[in-house]
Structures are given as structure tokens and as C-alpha cells.
Coordinates of C-alpha atoms in Angstrom, one line a residue:
M1 CA 99.8 249.5 -76.1
P2 CA 96.4 247.9 -75.3
G3 CA 95.3 245.2 -77.7
R4 CA 92.3 247.0 -79.2
V5 CA 94.3 250.2 -79.8
L6 CA 97.1 248.3 -81.4
A7 CA 94.7 246.5 -83.7
E8 CA 93.1 249.7 -84.7
W9 CA 96.5 251.3 -85.4
N10 CA 97.5 248.3 -87.6
R11 CA 94.3 248.5 -89.5
W12 CA 94.9 252.1 -90.5
R13 CA 98.5 251.4 -91.3
D14 CA 97.3 248.7 -93.8
V15 CA 94.8 251.1 -95.3
A16 CA 97.5 253.7 -95.8
L17 CA 99.8 251.0 -97.3
A18 CA 97.0 250.0 -99.8
L19 CA 96.4 253.6 -100.8
A20 CA 100.1 254.3 -101.2
M21 CA 100.6 251.2 -103.4
C22 CA 97.6 252.1 -105.5
A23 CA 98.8 255.7 -105.9
M24 CA 102.3 254.6 -106.9
G25 CA 100.9 252.1 -109.5
Q26 CA 98.6 254.7 -111.0
Y27 CA 101.4 257.2 -111.2
E28 CA 103.7 254.7 -113.0
L29 CA 100.8 253.9 -115.4
W30 CA 99.6 257.4 -116.2
S31 CA 103.1 259.0 -116.3
G32 CA 104.2 256.6 -119.0
S33 CA 107.1 255.0 -117.1
T34 CA 109.3 252.8 -119.2
Y35 CA 112.2 250.3 -118.7
D36 CA 114.6 249.8 -121.6
G37 CA 112.2 251.7 -123.8
A38 CA 109.2 249.4 -122.9
A39 CA 106.2 250.3 -120.8
V40 CA 106.5 248.9 -117.2
W41 CA 102.8 247.8 -117.5
P42 CA 102.9 246.0 -120.9
G43 CA 100.3 244.5 -123.1
G44 CA 97.1 246.3 -122.1
S45 CA 95.2 249.6 -122.2
R46 CA 95.5 252.2 -119.5
A47 CA 91.8 251.7 -118.6
F48 CA 92.4 248.0 -118.0
Y49 CA 95.5 248.5 -115.9
T50 CA 93.8 251.2 -113.9
V51 CA 91.2 248.6 -112.8
L52 CA 93.9 245.9 -112.4
I53 CA 96.1 248.1 -110.1
V54 CA 93.1 248.9 -107.9
A55 CA 92.2 245.2 -107.7
L56 CA 95.8 244.3 -106.8
T57 CA 96.5 246.9 -104.2
V58 CA 93.2 247.8 -102.4
P59 CA 92.9 244.2 -100.8
L60 CA 96.1 245.0 -98.9
A61 CA 93.9 247.1 -96.5
W62 CA 92.6 243.7 -95.1
R63 CA 95.9 241.8 -95.2
R64 CA 96.0 241.2 -91.4
R65 CA 92.3 240.5 -91.0
W66 CA 91.9 238.0 -93.9
P67 CA 95.5 237.2 -94.8
D68 CA 94.9 233.9 -96.6
A69 CA 92.1 235.3 -98.8
V70 CA 94.1 238.5 -99.6
C71 CA 97.3 236.8 -100.4
G72 CA 95.7 234.0 -102.5
F73 CA 93.7 236.6 -104.5
V74 CA 96.8 238.8 -105.2
F75 CA 99.0 235.9 -106.2
A76 CA 96.4 234.4 -108.4
L77 CA 95.7 237.8 -110.1
L78 CA 99.4 238.4 -110.6
A79 CA 99.9 234.9 -112.2
V80 CA 97.0 235.3 -114.5
S81 CA 97.9 238.9 -115.6
C82 CA 101.5 238.0 -116.2
A83 CA 100.5 234.8 -118.1
V84 CA 98.1 236.8 -120.4
L85 CA 99.8 240.2 -120.7
G86 CA 103.4 239.4 -120.0
G87 CA 105.7 240.3 -117.1
G88 CA 106.6 244.0 -116.6
E89 CA 109.2 246.0 -114.7
A90 CA 106.8 248.1 -112.7
T91 CA 108.1 249.0 -109.2
T92 CA 104.6 248.7 -107.8
E93 CA 104.3 245.2 -109.0
F94 CA 107.7 244.2 -107.4
V95 CA 106.9 245.8 -104.1
L96 CA 103.4 244.3 -104.1
F97 CA 104.9 240.8 -104.7
V98 CA 107.3 241.3 -101.7
V99 CA 104.7 242.7 -99.4
T100 CA 102.3 239.9 -100.2
A101 CA 104.9 237.2 -99.6
F102 CA 105.8 238.8 -96.3
T103 CA 102.1 238.9 -95.3
A104 CA 101.5 235.3 -96.2
T105 CA 104.4 234.1 -94.1
A106 CA 103.7 236.4 -91.1
Y107 CA 99.9 236.2 -90.8
A108 CA 98.4 233.5 -93.1
R109 CA 96.9 230.4 -91.5
W110 CA 98.4 228.2 -94.3
P111 CA 101.8 229.8 -95.0
T112 CA 103.2 226.8 -96.9
A113 CA 100.3 226.9 -99.4
Q114 CA 100.8 230.6 -99.8
A115 CA 104.6 230.1 -100.4
A116 CA 103.8 227.7 -103.1
A117 CA 101.4 230.2 -104.7
A118 CA 104.1 232.9 -104.5
L119 CA 106.6 230.6 -106.3
V120 CA 104.1 229.8 -109.0
A121 CA 103.3 233.5 -109.6
G122 CA 107.0 234.5 -109.5
T123 CA 108.0 231.8 -111.9
I124 CA 105.3 232.9 -114.4
H125 CA 106.4 236.5 -114.1
E126 CA 110.1 235.6 -114.7
L127 CA 109.2 233.4 -117.7
R128 CA 107.0 236.1 -119.3
D129 CA 109.2 239.1 -118.6
P130 CA 111.3 239.9 -121.7
H131 CA 113.8 241.9 -119.6
V132 CA 114.9 238.9 -117.5
H133 CA 118.3 237.8 -118.9
G134 CA 119.9 234.7 -117.6
F135 CA 120.0 232.9 -114.3
S136 CA 121.3 235.8 -112.3
D137 CA 118.1 237.9 -112.7
A138 CA 116.0 234.9 -111.6
V139 CA 118.3 234.4 -108.6
W140 CA 118.0 238.0 -107.6
S141 CA 114.2 237.9 -107.7
L142 CA 114.2 234.6 -105.7
G143 CA 116.5 236.2 -103.2
M144 CA 114.1 239.1 -102.6
L145 CA 111.3 236.5 -102.1
V146 CA 113.4 234.6 -99.6
I147 CA 114.2 237.8 -97.6
A148 CA 110.4 238.5 -97.5
W149 CA 109.7 235.0 -96.2
L150 CA 112.4 235.2 -93.5
L151 CA 111.2 238.6 -92.3
G152 CA 107.6 237.3 -92.2
W153 CA 108.7 234.1 -90.4
A154 CA 110.5 236.2 -87.7
V155 CA 107.3 238.2 -87.2
R156 CA 105.2 235.0 -87.0
T157 CA 107.6 233.5 -84.5
R158 CA 107.5 236.6 -82.3
Q159 CA 103.7 236.7 -82.4
Q160 CA 103.5 233.0 -81.4
R161 CA 105.8 233.6 -78.5
I162 CA 103.8 236.6 -77.4
G163 CA 100.6 234.6 -77.7
A164 CA 102.1 231.7 -75.7
L165 CA 103.2 234.2 -73.0
E166 CA 99.7 235.8 -72.9
S167 CA 98.1 232.4 -72.7
A168 CA 100.3 231.4 -69.9
A169 CA 99.6 234.7 -68.1
R170 CA 95.8 234.1 -68.5
V171 CA 96.2 230.6 -67.2
A172 CA 98.3 231.8 -64.2
E173 CA 95.7 234.6 -63.6
R174 CA 92.9 232.1 -63.6
L175 CA 94.7 229.7 -61.4
H176 CA 95.5 232.6 -59.0
A177 CA 91.9 233.6 -59.0
E178 CA 90.9 230.0 -58.3
Q179 CA 93.4 229.7 -55.5
V180 CA 92.2 233.0 -54.0
A181 CA 88.6 231.7 -54.2
A182 CA 89.6 228.4 -52.6
A183 CA 91.6 230.1 -49.9
T184 CA 88.6 232.5 -49.2
A185 CA 86.2 229.5 -49.0
A186 CA 88.6 227.7 -46.7
E187 CA 88.9 230.8 -44.4
R188 CA 85.1 231.2 -44.3
A189 CA 84.7 227.5 -43.4
E190 CA 87.4 227.9 -40.7
I191 CA 85.7 231.0 -39.4
A192 CA 82.3 229.2 -39.4
R193 CA 83.8 226.3 -37.5
E194 CA 85.4 228.6 -35.0
L195 CA 82.2 230.6 -34.4
H196 CA 80.3 227.3 -34.1
D197 CA 82.7 225.9 -31.5
I198 CA 83.0 229.1 -29.5
V199 CA 79.3 230.0 -29.4
A200 CA 77.9 226.5 -29.2
H201 CA 80.0 225.6 -26.2
A202 CA 79.4 228.9 -24.3
V203 CA 75.6 228.9 -25.1
A204 CA 75.2 225.2 -24.0
V205 CA 76.9 225.9 -20.7
I206 CA 74.9 229.1 -20.2
V207 CA 71.6 227.4 -21.0
I208 CA 72.2 224.5 -18.6
Q209 CA 73.4 226.7 -15.8
A210 CA 70.5 229.1 -16.3
Q211 CA 68.1 226.3 -15.9
A212 CA 69.9 225.0 -12.8
G213 CA 70.0 228.6 -11.4
E214 CA 66.3 229.1 -12.0
R215 CA 65.4 226.0 -10.1
A216 CA 67.9 226.6 -7.3
L217 CA 67.1 230.3 -6.7
P218 CA 64.0 229.8 -4.4
R219 CA 65.8 227.2 -2.3
D220 CA 69.5 227.9 -2.3
T221 CA 70.7 231.5 -3.0
A222 CA 74.4 230.5 -2.6
L223 CA 74.1 227.9 -5.3
A224 CA 72.2 230.3 -7.5
A225 CA 75.0 232.8 -7.1
E226 CA 77.6 230.2 -8.0
V227 CA 75.6 229.3 -11.1
L228 CA 75.4 232.9 -12.2
E229 CA 79.1 233.3 -11.7
T230 CA 79.7 230.3 -14.0
I231 CA 77.4 231.8 -16.6
E232 CA 79.4 235.1 -16.4
T233 CA 82.7 233.2 -16.7
S234 CA 81.5 231.2 -19.8
A235 CA 80.1 234.4 -21.4
R236 CA 83.4 236.3 -20.8
S237 CA 85.5 233.4 -22.1
A238 CA 83.4 233.3 -25.3
L239 CA 83.7 237.1 -25.8
V240 CA 87.5 236.9 -25.4
E241 CA 87.7 234.2 -28.1
L242 CA 85.3 236.0 -30.4
R243 CA 87.4 239.2 -30.0
R244 CA 90.6 237.4 -30.9
L245 CA 88.9 235.8 -33.9
L246 CA 87.6 239.2 -35.1
T247 CA 91.1 240.7 -34.5
L248 CA 92.5 238.1 -36.8
L249 CA 90.0 239.1 -39.5
T250 CA 90.6 242.8 -39.2
D251 CA 94.3 243.5 -38.7
G252 CA 96.1 240.1 -38.7
S253 CA 98.4 241.0 -35.9
E254 CA 100.8 238.4 -34.5
S255 CA 98.9 238.1 -31.3
A256 CA 95.7 237.3 -33.3
L257 CA 97.5 234.6 -35.2
E258 CA 98.1 232.6 -32.0
P259 CA 95.8 229.6 -31.6
L260 CA 92.5 230.5 -30.0
A261 CA 92.8 227.3 -27.9
S262 CA 95.2 224.4 -27.3
L263 CA 95.6 221.2 -25.4
T264 CA 97.2 223.1 -22.5
R265 CA 93.8 224.6 -21.8
L266 CA 92.0 221.3 -21.6
P267 CA 92.0 221.2 -17.8
D268 CA 90.3 224.6 -17.8
L269 CA 87.8 223.4 -20.3
I270 CA 87.0 220.3 -18.3
A271 CA 86.7 222.4 -15.2
T272 CA 84.0 224.5 -17.0
F273 CA 82.0 221.4 -17.8
R274 CA 82.3 220.1 -14.3
A275 CA 81.1 223.4 -13.0
A276 CA 78.1 223.0 -15.3
G277 CA 77.2 219.7 -13.6
L278 CA 78.8 217.2 -16.0
D279 CA 80.8 214.4 -14.4
V280 CA 84.0 214.2 -16.4
A281 CA 86.8 211.7 -16.1
Y282 CA 90.0 213.0 -17.7
D283 CA 92.9 210.7 -18.5
A284 CA 96.0 212.0 -20.4
P285 CA 99.8 211.8 -20.2
N286 CA 101.4 214.1 -17.6
A287 CA 103.2 215.9 -20.4
L288 CA 101.0 216.7 -23.3
P289 CA 102.7 216.5 -26.7
T290 CA 103.8 219.7 -28.5
L291 CA 101.7 219.9 -31.6
P292 CA 101.6 222.2 -34.7
P293 CA 99.2 225.1 -34.0
T294 CA 96.5 223.8 -36.4
A295 CA 96.6 220.3 -35.0
D296 CA 96.7 221.6 -31.4
L297 CA 93.6 223.7 -32.0
T298 CA 91.9 220.8 -33.7
A299 CA 92.5 218.5 -30.8
Y300 CA 91.1 221.0 -28.4
R301 CA 88.0 221.7 -30.5
I302 CA 87.3 217.9 -30.9
V303 CA 87.2 217.5 -27.1
Q304 CA 85.2 220.7 -26.7
Q305 CA 82.6 219.7 -29.2
A306 CA 82.2 216.2 -27.9
L307 CA 81.7 217.5 -24.3
T308 CA 79.3 220.1 -25.5
N309 CA 77.2 217.3 -27.1
T310 CA 77.5 215.3 -23.9
L311 CA 76.3 218.2 -21.8
Q312 CA 73.2 218.4 -23.8
H313 CA 72.5 214.6 -23.9
A314 CA 74.1 212.9 -20.9
Q315 CA 75.4 213.4 -17.3
A316 CA 78.8 211.8 -17.3
A317 CA 81.7 211.6 -19.7
R318 CA 85.2 210.2 -20.0
V319 CA 88.1 212.0 -22.0
A320 CA 91.2 210.1 -22.8
L321 CA 94.3 211.3 -24.8
R322 CA 97.1 209.0 -26.0
R323 CA 100.1 209.8 -28.1
D324 CA 101.1 206.8 -30.1
A325 CA 103.9 206.6 -32.6
G326 CA 103.0 209.2 -35.2
R327 CA 99.5 210.1 -34.0
L328 CA 97.4 211.5 -31.2
D329 CA 94.3 209.5 -30.3
I330 CA 91.3 211.3 -28.7
L331 CA 88.6 209.3 -27.1
V332 CA 85.4 210.9 -25.6
E333 CA 82.6 208.7 -24.2
D334 CA 79.5 209.7 -22.5
H335 CA 77.3 207.6 -20.2
R336 CA 73.6 208.2 -19.5
T337 CA 72.1 207.6 -16.2
T338 CA 69.3 205.1 -15.8
G339 CA 66.1 206.3 -17.4
S340 CA 67.7 208.8 -19.9
T341 CA 66.8 208.3 -23.5
P342 CA 69.3 208.6 -26.3
P343 CA 68.3 211.1 -29.0
E344 CA 66.9 209.7 -32.2
H345 CA 69.4 211.5 -34.5
H346 CA 72.4 211.4 -32.3
G347 CA 75.5 212.8 -34.1
A348 CA 73.7 214.1 -37.2
G349 CA 74.2 217.8 -36.5
R350 CA 76.7 220.5 -37.4
G351 CA 79.1 219.4 -34.5
L352 CA 80.2 216.1 -36.0
I353 CA 80.4 217.6 -39.5
G354 CA 82.7 220.3 -38.1
M355 CA 84.8 217.6 -36.4
R356 CA 85.3 215.7 -39.7
E357 CA 86.2 219.0 -41.5
R358 CA 88.7 220.0 -38.9
L359 CA 90.3 216.6 -38.9
A360 CA 90.5 216.5 -42.7
L361 CA 92.4 219.8 -42.6
V362 CA 95.2 218.2 -40.5
G363 CA 95.1 214.8 -42.1
G364 CA 93.2 213.2 -39.3
E365 CA 90.2 211.0 -39.2
L366 CA 87.0 210.5 -37.2
L367 CA 87.3 206.8 -36.6
E368 CA 84.1 206.4 -34.6
A369 CA 81.1 208.5 -33.8
A370 CA 78.3 206.3 -32.8
R371 CA 75.9 205.2 -30.1
T372 CA 77.0 202.6 -27.6
D373 CA 74.8 200.6 -25.2
D374 CA 74.8 203.3 -22.6
G375 CA 75.8 206.5 -24.4
F376 CA 77.9 207.8 -27.3
R377 CA 81.5 207.4 -28.3
V378 CA 83.7 209.7 -30.3
H379 CA 87.2 208.4 -31.4
A380 CA 89.4 210.7 -33.5
T381 CA 93.1 210.5 -34.5
I382 CA 95.4 213.2 -35.6
P383 CA 98.8 212.5 -37.3
L384 CA 101.9 213.8 -35.6
E385 CA 105.7 213.7 -36.3
P386 CA 107.1 210.1 -36.0
T387 CA 108.2 209.2 -32.5
E388 CA 110.0 206.3 -30.9
E389 CA 107.3 205.9 -28.2
P390 CA 105.7 202.5 -27.9
T391 CA 102.1 202.1 -29.0
V392 CA 99.6 201.6 -26.3
D393 CA 95.9 200.8 -26.9
L394 CA 93.4 203.2 -25.5
T395 CA 91.5 200.3 -24.0
E396 CA 94.3 200.1 -21.4
Y397 CA 93.1 203.4 -19.9
H398 CA 91.0 203.0 -16.8
A399 CA 89.7 206.5 -16.0
V400 CA 88.4 207.2 -12.5
D401 CA 84.7 207.9 -12.5
L402 CA 84.5 211.4 -11.0
A403 CA 80.9 210.8 -10.2
A404 CA 82.2 209.0 -7.1
E405 CA 84.3 211.9 -6.0
P406 CA 83.0 214.7 -3.8
A407 CA 80.8 217.0 -5.9
E408 CA 82.3 219.9 -4.0
E409 CA 79.9 222.7 -4.7
R410 CA 78.0 221.1 -7.6
A411 CA 74.3 220.9 -7.3
A412 CA 72.9 217.4 -7.6
E413 CA 69.4 218.5 -7.8
P414 CA 69.7 220.7 -11.0
V415 CA 71.6 217.8 -12.7
E416 CA 68.7 215.4 -11.9
D417 CA 66.2 218.0 -13.2
R418 CA 68.2 218.2 -16.3
A419 CA 68.3 214.5 -16.8
E420 CA 64.5 214.3 -16.4
E421 CA 64.1 217.1 -18.9
Q422 CA 66.4 215.4 -21.5
A423 CA 64.6 212.1 -21.1
A424 CA 61.4 213.9 -22.0
T425 CA 62.9 215.4 -25.2
P426 CA 64.3 212.6 -27.3
E427 CA 64.1 214.6 -30.5
T428 CA 67.1 216.7 -29.3
V429 CA 70.0 216.2 -31.8
R430 CA 73.6 216.9 -31.6

């Protein structure tokens, strides 16, 4: 039963109880009920007892709402009336005493004080009632009082248990809501990072290639066609990853839950940047480590973001991966050609923020992201399962500068044009 409905039902039950008690007392009074030849309401006029019965019984209508006030008032009025007029044998008075004692134990804020008041009122009644004969009558009255207390205590204990369960349920519900909100925020942040990584990489490649194609078109149609093909490939790849991300958001199928990218796709990623005109030296173990999906995706995105920044600000880069005991080190360095100007706010953009957030999710760390004498260096580490492999410093890597290798079908002229343009725009930020 809902709380408000139950409270309303209990209120009307208390009103009915108060009216019934009042009616019973008035009946005993006006019908002339007696006990052993004496009136059950002794020592006063009917008019006085009419008012007294109303004063004793009507407050029971609020016994749950204001239990301390109601019980204290009833016990005090009973004690005073018995002390002044004497104790009687009215059934209404006995039932009223038991109900009030039960109410005090079950609902009162200070049940101990109310129990003391009940004992005082009961003692005065027993001492002033001429029909109480010996210790046995007093024990019987005390026994009824104890039964009322025990019943009230049982109700009080049950209410406390229910209150504790309801409180625990509210706390659990609040914690669940907080967890859902935190999970939702984390998912949104993850989606934002994915969208940034996918779109930023693809758009950067497309912009650079479009500039190169525009300059090459009047002079070299074959090169322009190759550039357009690279643009198409980058756009299609971005669309595929965006579709997989949207599939994950809509139906959550198992295929959508697979990582969007992994270290096994690094050669393809580097080939894309090389096709865009960036000289990339790649140094990694022949067998890349098998990582947990989140760590695998994070490592891929770190390299992708670092190379995307390099594509916008430099002309050559070096990527090195090393699995030490318990961690994967990722090193990406870019090198500017002579005459290029480093950006004023290098590394202050969304890309490095996304790197730090991704690494934090897998317990990793962005150890370095700062300018060097001739470029910019990104050094990240991701914790892995403990291994027995020896630790090797990344400085032992000596990557081959791919700028000395044949450029195959890369266009040198668009790259030079891009370098001149970047040198003229130092305000470009990562």
C-alpha cells in the first residue's frame, strides 16, 4: 500500500477508535453502570464526567501524529482525575489506559518517559480504587500494562526495520542513479574522443591532400589522381569507423563491440600518413603484444593523434613502440625541416587532452608532450600484464629516416608548399 494511502487509512482508523472510545465511555456513564454496587465513574457529576470522557478519548484521533503530546496529556489527566475523584472500574478507562501505553511505546519519541508517566498514573489509580484488594489485583493491572508495552515495542521494532530497509533502498537507488550518470558521462566522453580521433585524422589527411592535389592538377594529372584516390580512401575509412561507432550506440551487437582500431592496424595507419606526404620512421617489435581491447585501442589512438598533429605542423616523424616488463612505451617524435616555425601553443588543443583522458582510463600516463629543439615529442606509457622480458630503454632504438628512402609516388613539391604554408601560420595549434 502506498505511503500516503496508508497514512490516510491509519488516520481514519484513529478517528474511529477515538469516537468508539468516547461513545463507550458516555454509554457507561449515562446508563448508570456499576461495579459491586458502586458507579464505575465515581466522585463526580455526570456533566463533569461527560466533559472528562471527551477530553480523555478525543485526543486518540491524533495518537500517531503527535504521540508524545497525546500520551502525556492522557496520562496526566488520568492521574489527576484519579487522585481527586478516586479510581473507578470503568471499562473505558481501562481500555484507554492500555491503548495509550501501547501508543507511547510504539510511536512516541521518548518511550521511556512515557512509560514512567504510565506507571505513575497506574499507581495512583490502584491506590485510589476501593475495589483493588491485595497484591494480586495490582499484579494483574501491571501485567496488562506490560503486555501493552511489549506489543508496542514489537510494532516499534518492525517500523524501525522497515525504515532502515527503505533508507537503504533510497541510498541504493541514489547510488545506482549516480553510477548510471557516471557511466553515461563516461560513455559520452568516450564517444567524443572516438569522434575526435576519427574525424580529426581523416579531415587532416583530406585537407593536406586536397591542397597538394590543387597545386599538382595543372602540372601533373597522374599525381592529382593519386591524391584524389588517397582522399577517397581516407574518407571511406572514416565513414566505416563512424558507422561502427553508430552501430555500437544503436544496437550494441557483438560486431560493434569489437575495437574500432588496434595496434595490428598501425602499418596501415602509417601508410596513410606516408601517402599524405609525411615521412614516417616506424620502429616496433616484430610481434606486437596482445593487449586488452581498451588498451589496444588507446595505443592506436595515441599514435594516430600524434601523427595527425605532426601532419599539420611538421614534415617527418618517428614512431617507436617498446614492450617492457609490465608496460608498453609509445614514442612519437616529429622533426621540422629548416625554416619551419613551431606553433606558439603547441600541444594545447583537444588532441593532447584526449590522449591524457584515454591513458587515464587504462591506468597509463602521458610522460612527455613538449617541444624539442627541432620538433615535438610525445611519450606515453600503458600498463600491461607482468612479463619476464628484459627492460630496454627506448633511446636504444635507431629508426631509419624514411626521408632518405625513395619517395615512390609521393609528390615532393606539394610537401614543400605545405611546409612554406605552415611556416607562414605560426598560430596553428594542435
